[in-house]
Tab-separated table of C-alpha atoms in Angstrom:
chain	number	residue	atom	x	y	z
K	1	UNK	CA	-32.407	77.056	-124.929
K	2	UNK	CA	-32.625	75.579	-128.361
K	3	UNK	CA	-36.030	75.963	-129.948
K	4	UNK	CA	-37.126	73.113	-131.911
K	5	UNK	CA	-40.050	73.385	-134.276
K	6	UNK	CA	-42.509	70.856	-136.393
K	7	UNK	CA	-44.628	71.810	-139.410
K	8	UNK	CA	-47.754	70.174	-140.063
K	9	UNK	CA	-45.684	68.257	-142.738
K	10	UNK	CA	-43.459	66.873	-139.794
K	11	UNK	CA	-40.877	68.568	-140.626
K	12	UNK	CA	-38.292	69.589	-137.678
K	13	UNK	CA	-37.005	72.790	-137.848
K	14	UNK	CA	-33.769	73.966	-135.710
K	15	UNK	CA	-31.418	76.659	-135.590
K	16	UNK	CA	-31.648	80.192	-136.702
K	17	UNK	CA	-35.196	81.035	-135.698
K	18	UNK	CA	-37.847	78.274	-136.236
K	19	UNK	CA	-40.689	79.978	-134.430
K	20	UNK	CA	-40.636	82.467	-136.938
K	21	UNK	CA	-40.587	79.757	-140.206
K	22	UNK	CA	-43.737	78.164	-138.225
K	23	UNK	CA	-45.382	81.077	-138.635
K	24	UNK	CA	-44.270	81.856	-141.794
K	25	UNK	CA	-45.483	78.170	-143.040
K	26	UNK	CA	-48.672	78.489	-141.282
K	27	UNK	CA	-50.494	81.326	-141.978
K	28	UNK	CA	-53.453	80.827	-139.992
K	29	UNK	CA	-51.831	81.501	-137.269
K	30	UNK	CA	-50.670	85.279	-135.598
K	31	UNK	CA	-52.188	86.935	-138.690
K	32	UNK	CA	-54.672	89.838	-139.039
K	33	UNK	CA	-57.700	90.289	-140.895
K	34	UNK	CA	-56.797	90.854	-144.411
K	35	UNK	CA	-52.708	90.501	-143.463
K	36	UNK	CA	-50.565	87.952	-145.532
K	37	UNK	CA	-47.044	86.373	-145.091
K	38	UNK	CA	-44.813	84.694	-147.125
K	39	UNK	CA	-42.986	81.415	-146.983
K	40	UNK	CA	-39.298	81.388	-145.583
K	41	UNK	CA	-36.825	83.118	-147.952
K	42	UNK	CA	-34.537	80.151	-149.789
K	43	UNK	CA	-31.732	80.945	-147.465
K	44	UNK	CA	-34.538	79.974	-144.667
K	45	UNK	CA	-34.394	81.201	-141.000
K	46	UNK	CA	-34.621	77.528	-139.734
K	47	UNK	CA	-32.054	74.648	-140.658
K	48	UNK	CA	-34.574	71.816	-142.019
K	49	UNK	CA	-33.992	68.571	-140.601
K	50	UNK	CA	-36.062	65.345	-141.455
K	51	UNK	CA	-38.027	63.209	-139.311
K	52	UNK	CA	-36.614	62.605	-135.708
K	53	UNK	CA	-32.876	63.735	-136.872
K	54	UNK	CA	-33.110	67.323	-135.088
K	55	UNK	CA	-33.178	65.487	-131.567
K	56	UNK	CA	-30.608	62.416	-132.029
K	57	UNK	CA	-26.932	61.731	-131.413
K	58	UNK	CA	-24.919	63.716	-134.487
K	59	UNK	CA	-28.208	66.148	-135.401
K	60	UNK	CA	-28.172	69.674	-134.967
K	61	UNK	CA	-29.105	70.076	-131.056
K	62	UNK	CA	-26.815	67.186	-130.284
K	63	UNK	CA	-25.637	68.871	-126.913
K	64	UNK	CA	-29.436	69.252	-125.993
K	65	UNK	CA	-29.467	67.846	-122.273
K	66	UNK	CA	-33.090	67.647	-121.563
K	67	UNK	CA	-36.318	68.079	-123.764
K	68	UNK	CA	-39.206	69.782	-122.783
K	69	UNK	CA	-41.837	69.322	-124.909
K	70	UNK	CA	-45.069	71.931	-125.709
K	71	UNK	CA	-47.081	70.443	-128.000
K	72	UNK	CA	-50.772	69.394	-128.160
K	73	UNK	CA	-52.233	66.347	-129.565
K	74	UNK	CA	-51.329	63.713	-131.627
K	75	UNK	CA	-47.534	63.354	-132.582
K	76	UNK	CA	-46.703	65.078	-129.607
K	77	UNK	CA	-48.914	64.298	-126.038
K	78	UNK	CA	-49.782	60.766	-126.908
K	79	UNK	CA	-46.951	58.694	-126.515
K	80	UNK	CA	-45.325	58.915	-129.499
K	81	UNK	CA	-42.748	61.416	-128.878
K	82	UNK	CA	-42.017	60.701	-126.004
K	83	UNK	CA	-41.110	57.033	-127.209
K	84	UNK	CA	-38.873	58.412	-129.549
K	85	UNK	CA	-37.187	60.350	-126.933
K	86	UNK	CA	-36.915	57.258	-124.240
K	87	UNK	CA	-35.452	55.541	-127.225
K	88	UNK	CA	-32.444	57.796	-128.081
K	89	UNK	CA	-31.830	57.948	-124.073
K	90	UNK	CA	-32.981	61.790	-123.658
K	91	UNK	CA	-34.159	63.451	-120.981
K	92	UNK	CA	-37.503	64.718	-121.152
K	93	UNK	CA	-40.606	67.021	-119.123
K	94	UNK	CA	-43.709	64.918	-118.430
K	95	UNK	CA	-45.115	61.994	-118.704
K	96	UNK	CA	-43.715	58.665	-120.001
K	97	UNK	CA	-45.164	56.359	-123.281
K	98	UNK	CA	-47.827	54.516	-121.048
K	99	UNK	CA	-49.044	57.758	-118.816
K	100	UNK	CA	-49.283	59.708	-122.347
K	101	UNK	CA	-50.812	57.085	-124.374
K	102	UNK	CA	-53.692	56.467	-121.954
K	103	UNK	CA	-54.334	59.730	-121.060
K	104	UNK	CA	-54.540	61.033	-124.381
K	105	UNK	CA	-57.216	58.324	-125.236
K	106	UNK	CA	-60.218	59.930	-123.605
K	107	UNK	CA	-62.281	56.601	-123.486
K	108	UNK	CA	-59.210	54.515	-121.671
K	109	UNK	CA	-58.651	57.222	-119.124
K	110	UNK	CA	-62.289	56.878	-118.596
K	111	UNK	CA	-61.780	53.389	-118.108
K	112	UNK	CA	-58.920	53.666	-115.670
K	113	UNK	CA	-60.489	56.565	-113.617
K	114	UNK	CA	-63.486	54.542	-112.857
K	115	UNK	CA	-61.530	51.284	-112.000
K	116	UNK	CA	-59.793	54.012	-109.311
K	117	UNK	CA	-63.318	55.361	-108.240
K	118	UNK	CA	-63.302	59.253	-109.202
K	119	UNK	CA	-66.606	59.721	-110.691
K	120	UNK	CA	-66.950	60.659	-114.252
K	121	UNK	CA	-70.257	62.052	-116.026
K	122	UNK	CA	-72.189	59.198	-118.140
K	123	UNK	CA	-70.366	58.512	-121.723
K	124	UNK	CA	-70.521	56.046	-124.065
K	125	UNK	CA	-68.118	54.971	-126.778
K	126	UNK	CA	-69.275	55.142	-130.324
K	127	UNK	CA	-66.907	53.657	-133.739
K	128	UNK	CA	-66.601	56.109	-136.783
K	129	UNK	CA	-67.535	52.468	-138.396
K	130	UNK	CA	-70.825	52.287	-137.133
K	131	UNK	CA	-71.719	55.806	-137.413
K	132	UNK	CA	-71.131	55.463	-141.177
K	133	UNK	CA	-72.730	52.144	-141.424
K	134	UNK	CA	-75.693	52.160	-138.975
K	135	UNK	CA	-76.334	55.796	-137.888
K	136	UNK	CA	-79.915	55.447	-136.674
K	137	UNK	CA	-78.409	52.611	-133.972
K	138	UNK	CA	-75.725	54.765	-133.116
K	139	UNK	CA	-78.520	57.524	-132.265
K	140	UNK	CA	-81.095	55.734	-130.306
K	141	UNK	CA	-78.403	54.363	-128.692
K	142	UNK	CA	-77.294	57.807	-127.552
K	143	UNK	CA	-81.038	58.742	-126.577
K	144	UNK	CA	-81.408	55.985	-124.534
K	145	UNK	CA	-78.113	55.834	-122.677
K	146	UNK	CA	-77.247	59.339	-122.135
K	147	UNK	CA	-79.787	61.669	-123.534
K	148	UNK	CA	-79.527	65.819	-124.455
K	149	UNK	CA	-77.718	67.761	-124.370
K	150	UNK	CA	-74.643	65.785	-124.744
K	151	UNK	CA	-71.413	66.217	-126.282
K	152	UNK	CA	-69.555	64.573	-128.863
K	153	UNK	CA	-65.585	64.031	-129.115
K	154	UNK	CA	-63.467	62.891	-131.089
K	155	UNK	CA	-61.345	60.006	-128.402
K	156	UNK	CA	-57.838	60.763	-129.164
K	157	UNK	CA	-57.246	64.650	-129.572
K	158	UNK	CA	-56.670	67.612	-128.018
K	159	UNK	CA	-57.578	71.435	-127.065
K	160	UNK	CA	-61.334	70.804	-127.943
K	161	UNK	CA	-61.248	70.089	-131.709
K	162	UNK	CA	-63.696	68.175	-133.365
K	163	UNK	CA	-66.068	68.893	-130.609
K	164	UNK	CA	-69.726	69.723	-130.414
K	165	UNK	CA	-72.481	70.447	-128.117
K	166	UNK	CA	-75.621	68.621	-129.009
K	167	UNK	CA	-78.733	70.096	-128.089
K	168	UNK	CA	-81.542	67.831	-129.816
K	169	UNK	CA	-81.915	64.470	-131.909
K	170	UNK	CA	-81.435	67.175	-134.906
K	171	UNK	CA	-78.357	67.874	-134.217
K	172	UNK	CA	-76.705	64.390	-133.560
K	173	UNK	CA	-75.362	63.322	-136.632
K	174	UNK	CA	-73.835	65.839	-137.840
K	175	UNK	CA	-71.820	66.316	-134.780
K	176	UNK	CA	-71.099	62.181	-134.542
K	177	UNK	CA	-69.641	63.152	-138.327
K	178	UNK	CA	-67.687	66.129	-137.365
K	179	UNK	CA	-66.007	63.744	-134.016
K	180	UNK	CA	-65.628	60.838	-136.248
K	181	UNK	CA	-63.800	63.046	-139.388
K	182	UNK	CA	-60.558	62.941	-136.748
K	183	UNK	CA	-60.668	59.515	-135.203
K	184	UNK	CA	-62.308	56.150	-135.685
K	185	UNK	CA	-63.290	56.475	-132.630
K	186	UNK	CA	-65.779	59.125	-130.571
K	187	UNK	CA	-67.124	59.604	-126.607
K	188	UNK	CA	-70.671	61.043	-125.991
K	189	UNK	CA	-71.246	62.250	-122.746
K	190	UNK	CA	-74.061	63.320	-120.984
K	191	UNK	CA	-73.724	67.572	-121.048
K	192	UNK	CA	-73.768	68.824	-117.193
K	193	UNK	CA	-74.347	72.381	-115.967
K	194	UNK	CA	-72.250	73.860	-113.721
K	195	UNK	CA	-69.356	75.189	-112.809
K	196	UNK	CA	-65.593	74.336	-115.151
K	197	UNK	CA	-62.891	73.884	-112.641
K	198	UNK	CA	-59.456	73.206	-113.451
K	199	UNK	CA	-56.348	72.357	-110.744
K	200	UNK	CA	-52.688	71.938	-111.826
K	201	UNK	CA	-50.332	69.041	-110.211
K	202	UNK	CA	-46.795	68.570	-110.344
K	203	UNK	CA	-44.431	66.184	-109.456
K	204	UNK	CA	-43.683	62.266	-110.059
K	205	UNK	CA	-44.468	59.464	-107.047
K	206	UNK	CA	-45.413	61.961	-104.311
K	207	UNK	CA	-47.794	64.906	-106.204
K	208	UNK	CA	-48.386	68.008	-105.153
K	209	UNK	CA	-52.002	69.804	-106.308
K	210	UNK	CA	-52.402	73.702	-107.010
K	211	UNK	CA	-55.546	75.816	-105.785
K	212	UNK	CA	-58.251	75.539	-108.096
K	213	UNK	CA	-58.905	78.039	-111.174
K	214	UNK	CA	-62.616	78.705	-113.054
K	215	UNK	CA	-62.747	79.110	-116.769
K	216	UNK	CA	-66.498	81.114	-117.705
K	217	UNK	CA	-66.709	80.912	-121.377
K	218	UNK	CA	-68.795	83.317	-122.837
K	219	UNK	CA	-69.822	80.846	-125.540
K	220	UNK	CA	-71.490	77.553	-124.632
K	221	UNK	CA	-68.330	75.741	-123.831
K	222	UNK	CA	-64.594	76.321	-123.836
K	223	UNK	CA	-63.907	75.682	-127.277
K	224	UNK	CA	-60.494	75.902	-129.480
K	225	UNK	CA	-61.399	79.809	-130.250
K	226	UNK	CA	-61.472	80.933	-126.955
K	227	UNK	CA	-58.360	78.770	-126.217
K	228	UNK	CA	-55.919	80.023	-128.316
K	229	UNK	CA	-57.622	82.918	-130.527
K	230	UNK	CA	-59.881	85.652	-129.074
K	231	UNK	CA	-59.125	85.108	-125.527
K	232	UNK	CA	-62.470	86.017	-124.191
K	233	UNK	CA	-63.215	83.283	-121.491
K	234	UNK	CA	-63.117	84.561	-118.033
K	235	UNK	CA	-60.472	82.789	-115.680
K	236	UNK	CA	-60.716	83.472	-112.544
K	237	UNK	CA	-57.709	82.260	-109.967
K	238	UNK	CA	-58.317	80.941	-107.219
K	239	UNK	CA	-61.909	80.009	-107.661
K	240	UNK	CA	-64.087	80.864	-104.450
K	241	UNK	CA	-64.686	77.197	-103.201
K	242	UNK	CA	-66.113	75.628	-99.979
K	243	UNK	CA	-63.223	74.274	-98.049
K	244	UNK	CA	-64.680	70.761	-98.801
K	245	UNK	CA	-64.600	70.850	-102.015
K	246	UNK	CA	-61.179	72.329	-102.810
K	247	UNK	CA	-60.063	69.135	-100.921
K	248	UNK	CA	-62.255	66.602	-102.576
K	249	UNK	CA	-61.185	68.137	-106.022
K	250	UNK	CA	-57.051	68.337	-104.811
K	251	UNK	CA	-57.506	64.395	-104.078
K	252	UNK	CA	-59.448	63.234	-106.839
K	253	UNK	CA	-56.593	64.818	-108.791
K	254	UNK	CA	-53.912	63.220	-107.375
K	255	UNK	CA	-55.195	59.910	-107.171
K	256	UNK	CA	-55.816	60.837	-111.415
K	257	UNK	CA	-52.322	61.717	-111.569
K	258	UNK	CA	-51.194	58.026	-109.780
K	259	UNK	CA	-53.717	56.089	-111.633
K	260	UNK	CA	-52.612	56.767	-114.990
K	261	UNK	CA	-49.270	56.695	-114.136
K	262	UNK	CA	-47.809	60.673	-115.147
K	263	UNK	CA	-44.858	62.581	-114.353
K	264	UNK	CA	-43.525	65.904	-114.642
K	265	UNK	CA	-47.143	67.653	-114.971
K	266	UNK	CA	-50.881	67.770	-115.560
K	267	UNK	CA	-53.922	69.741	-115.708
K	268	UNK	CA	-56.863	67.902	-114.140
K	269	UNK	CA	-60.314	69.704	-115.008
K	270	UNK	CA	-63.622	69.016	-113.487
K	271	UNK	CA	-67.201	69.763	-113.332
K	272	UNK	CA	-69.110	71.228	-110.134
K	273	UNK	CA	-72.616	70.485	-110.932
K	274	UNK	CA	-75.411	72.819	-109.853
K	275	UNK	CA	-78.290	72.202	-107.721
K	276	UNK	CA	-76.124	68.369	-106.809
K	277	UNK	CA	-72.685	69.940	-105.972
K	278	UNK	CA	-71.511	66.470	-107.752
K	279	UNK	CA	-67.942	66.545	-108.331
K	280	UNK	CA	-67.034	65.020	-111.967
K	281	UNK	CA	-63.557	64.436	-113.310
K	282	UNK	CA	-63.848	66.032	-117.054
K	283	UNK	CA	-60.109	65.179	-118.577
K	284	UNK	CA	-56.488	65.382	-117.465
K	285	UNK	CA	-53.934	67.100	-119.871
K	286	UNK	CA	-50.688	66.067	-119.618
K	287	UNK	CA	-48.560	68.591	-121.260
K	288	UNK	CA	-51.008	71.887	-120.796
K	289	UNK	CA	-50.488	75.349	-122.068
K	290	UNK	CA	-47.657	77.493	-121.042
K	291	UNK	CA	-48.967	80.606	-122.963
K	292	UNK	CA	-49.899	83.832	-121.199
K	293	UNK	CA	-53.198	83.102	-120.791
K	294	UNK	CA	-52.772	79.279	-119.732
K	295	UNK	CA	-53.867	78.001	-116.161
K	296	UNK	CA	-51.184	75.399	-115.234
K	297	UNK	CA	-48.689	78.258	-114.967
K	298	UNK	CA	-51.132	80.784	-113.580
K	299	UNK	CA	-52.452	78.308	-110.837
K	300	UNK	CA	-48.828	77.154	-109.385
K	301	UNK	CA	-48.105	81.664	-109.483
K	302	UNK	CA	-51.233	81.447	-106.783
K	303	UNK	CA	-50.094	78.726	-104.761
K	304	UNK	CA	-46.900	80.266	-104.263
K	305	UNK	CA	-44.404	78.832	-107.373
K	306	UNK	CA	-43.016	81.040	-109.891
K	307	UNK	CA	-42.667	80.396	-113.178
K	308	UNK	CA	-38.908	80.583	-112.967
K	309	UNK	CA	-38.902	77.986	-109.849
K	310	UNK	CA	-41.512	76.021	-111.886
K	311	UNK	CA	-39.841	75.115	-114.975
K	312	UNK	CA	-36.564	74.261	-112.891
K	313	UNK	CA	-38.914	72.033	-110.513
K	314	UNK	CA	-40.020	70.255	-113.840
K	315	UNK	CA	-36.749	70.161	-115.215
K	316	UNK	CA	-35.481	68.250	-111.639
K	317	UNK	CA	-38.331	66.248	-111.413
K	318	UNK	CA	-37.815	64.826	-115.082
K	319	UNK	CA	-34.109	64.610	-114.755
K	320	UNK	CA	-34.871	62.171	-111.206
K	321	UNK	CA	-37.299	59.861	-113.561
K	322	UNK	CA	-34.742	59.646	-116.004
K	323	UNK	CA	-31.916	58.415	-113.809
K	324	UNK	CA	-34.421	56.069	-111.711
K	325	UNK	CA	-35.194	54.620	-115.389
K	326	UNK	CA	-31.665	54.098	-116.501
């Protein structure tokens, strides 16, 4: 394995030990209270490499047979990469430059998922444009179409940043701001209470769907903090489900999966409303987390798959696309 890092700069970092300059450049990160780091020593523990250079013909992982990517977010689930990597002819886990450019965009996977039929919660789509220019449209508009509480996001980024819960009219526009501050464009949806269910698929043309898993934040929602920093949401795996609805939820992500066209992986979350039992598709990842405390990995250990055998069936499975493609 040949561990590949990128800064926030975008710089690639490869050889010696990169993980360990990441978290030397970023200090946010894997810190205590009060603790402090220092940047690489000059000699570095990571050969720098610029742009795209780490990962082609000639670079410094030249012999690298097949990518698999773990990043979040723009630069690195949306397309973009993986363009890069279909361009220099590399193998790589997941989804292709269509499957991870539409998915990514929460507004066109909306689009796509309702053209296939799997019911979504009411949303509009709102431009960072008009919420400078003409906020008090943009906010009746949201009173009148979906009403509080609702939630704002930002449309093209990941593991819940930029996102509020709005309770009131008060509240509205500074969270339309806080969406709009990373992209130009934002979804409001319509807030539902209920249950936060999350199943994991895997494969390419024929998918395969995990049990399901519940996340129980102890805040209001699952936000980026108790994602990746205090770990104090409940996940429970499997989730105790009617028969019924296990099934309903293991199709509706599947026919996700198909309808945006992904490979490799995904993580397709949903809503169980109380009181309605309405089933709502909430977003599909397509390169999830693979920490310790991640559910894709978690929910394929309950249905029976490994880690070990899980990584090697997303390895063959991206490997397969690759050769179909050339």
């Amino acid at each position: 394995v040949v561990p590949v890092g990128i800064t926030r700069e975008g710089r690639w970092l490869a050889g010696g030990d990169p993980m360990a300059a990441l978290v030397a450049e970023s200090p946010m990160f894997h810190l205590q209270a009060g603790e402090q780091t220092s940047p690489p020593s000059p000699n570095g523990s990571a050969v720098a490499a610029v742009g795209a250079e780490a990962l082609m013909p000639g670079g410094v992982t030249e012999a690298v047979d097949i990518v698999f990517p773990a990043l979040h977010g723009p630069m690195g689930e949306d397309g973009t990469l993986q363009g890069m990597l279909t361009l220099a002819g590399i193998p790589f886990v997941g989804s292709g430059v269509l499957g991870s450019a539409v998915a990514m965009d929460k507004a066109m996977t909306k689009t796509v998922l309702a053209q296939a039929g799997i019911p979504q919660v009411p949303w509009i789509l709102v431009r960072g444009r008009d919420i400078e220019r003409e906020p008090e449209a943009v906010e009746r508009r949201v009173a009148e179409e979906i009403g509080f509480p609702c939630f704002t996001k930002p449309a093209n980024l990941g593991s819940s940043v930029g996102i509020s819960k709005v309770h009131d009219a008060g509240e509205l526009r500074d969270a339309l701001r806080e969406a709009a501050h990373f992209d130009r464009r934002v979804v409001v949806e319509r807030a539902v209470t209920g249950r936060e269910l999350e199943l994991s698929v895997l494969g390419n043309d024929e998918p395969i769907v995990s049990v399901a898993g519940e996340i129980r934040p102890r805040g209001e929602f699952y936000d980026y903090n108790a994602k990746y920093i205090d770990d104090t949401a409940e996940l429970i795996v499997p989730a105790a489900l009617a028969p019924a609805h296990l099934r309903q939820l293991q199709d509706y992500a599947a026919r996700a999966f198909l309808a945006l066209d992904l490979a490799g992986l995904a993580r397709v979350d949903f809503f169980l409303e109380n009181g309605t039992g309405a089933i709502y598709l909430n977003e599909v990842n397509t390169l999830p987390g693979f920490t310790s405390i991640s559910m894709y990995p978690m929910l394929w250990e309950a249905s029976g798959i490994a880690l070990p055998e899980l990584v090697d069936r997303l390895i063959e499975l991206a490997l397969e696309r690759h050769g179909k493609r050339r």
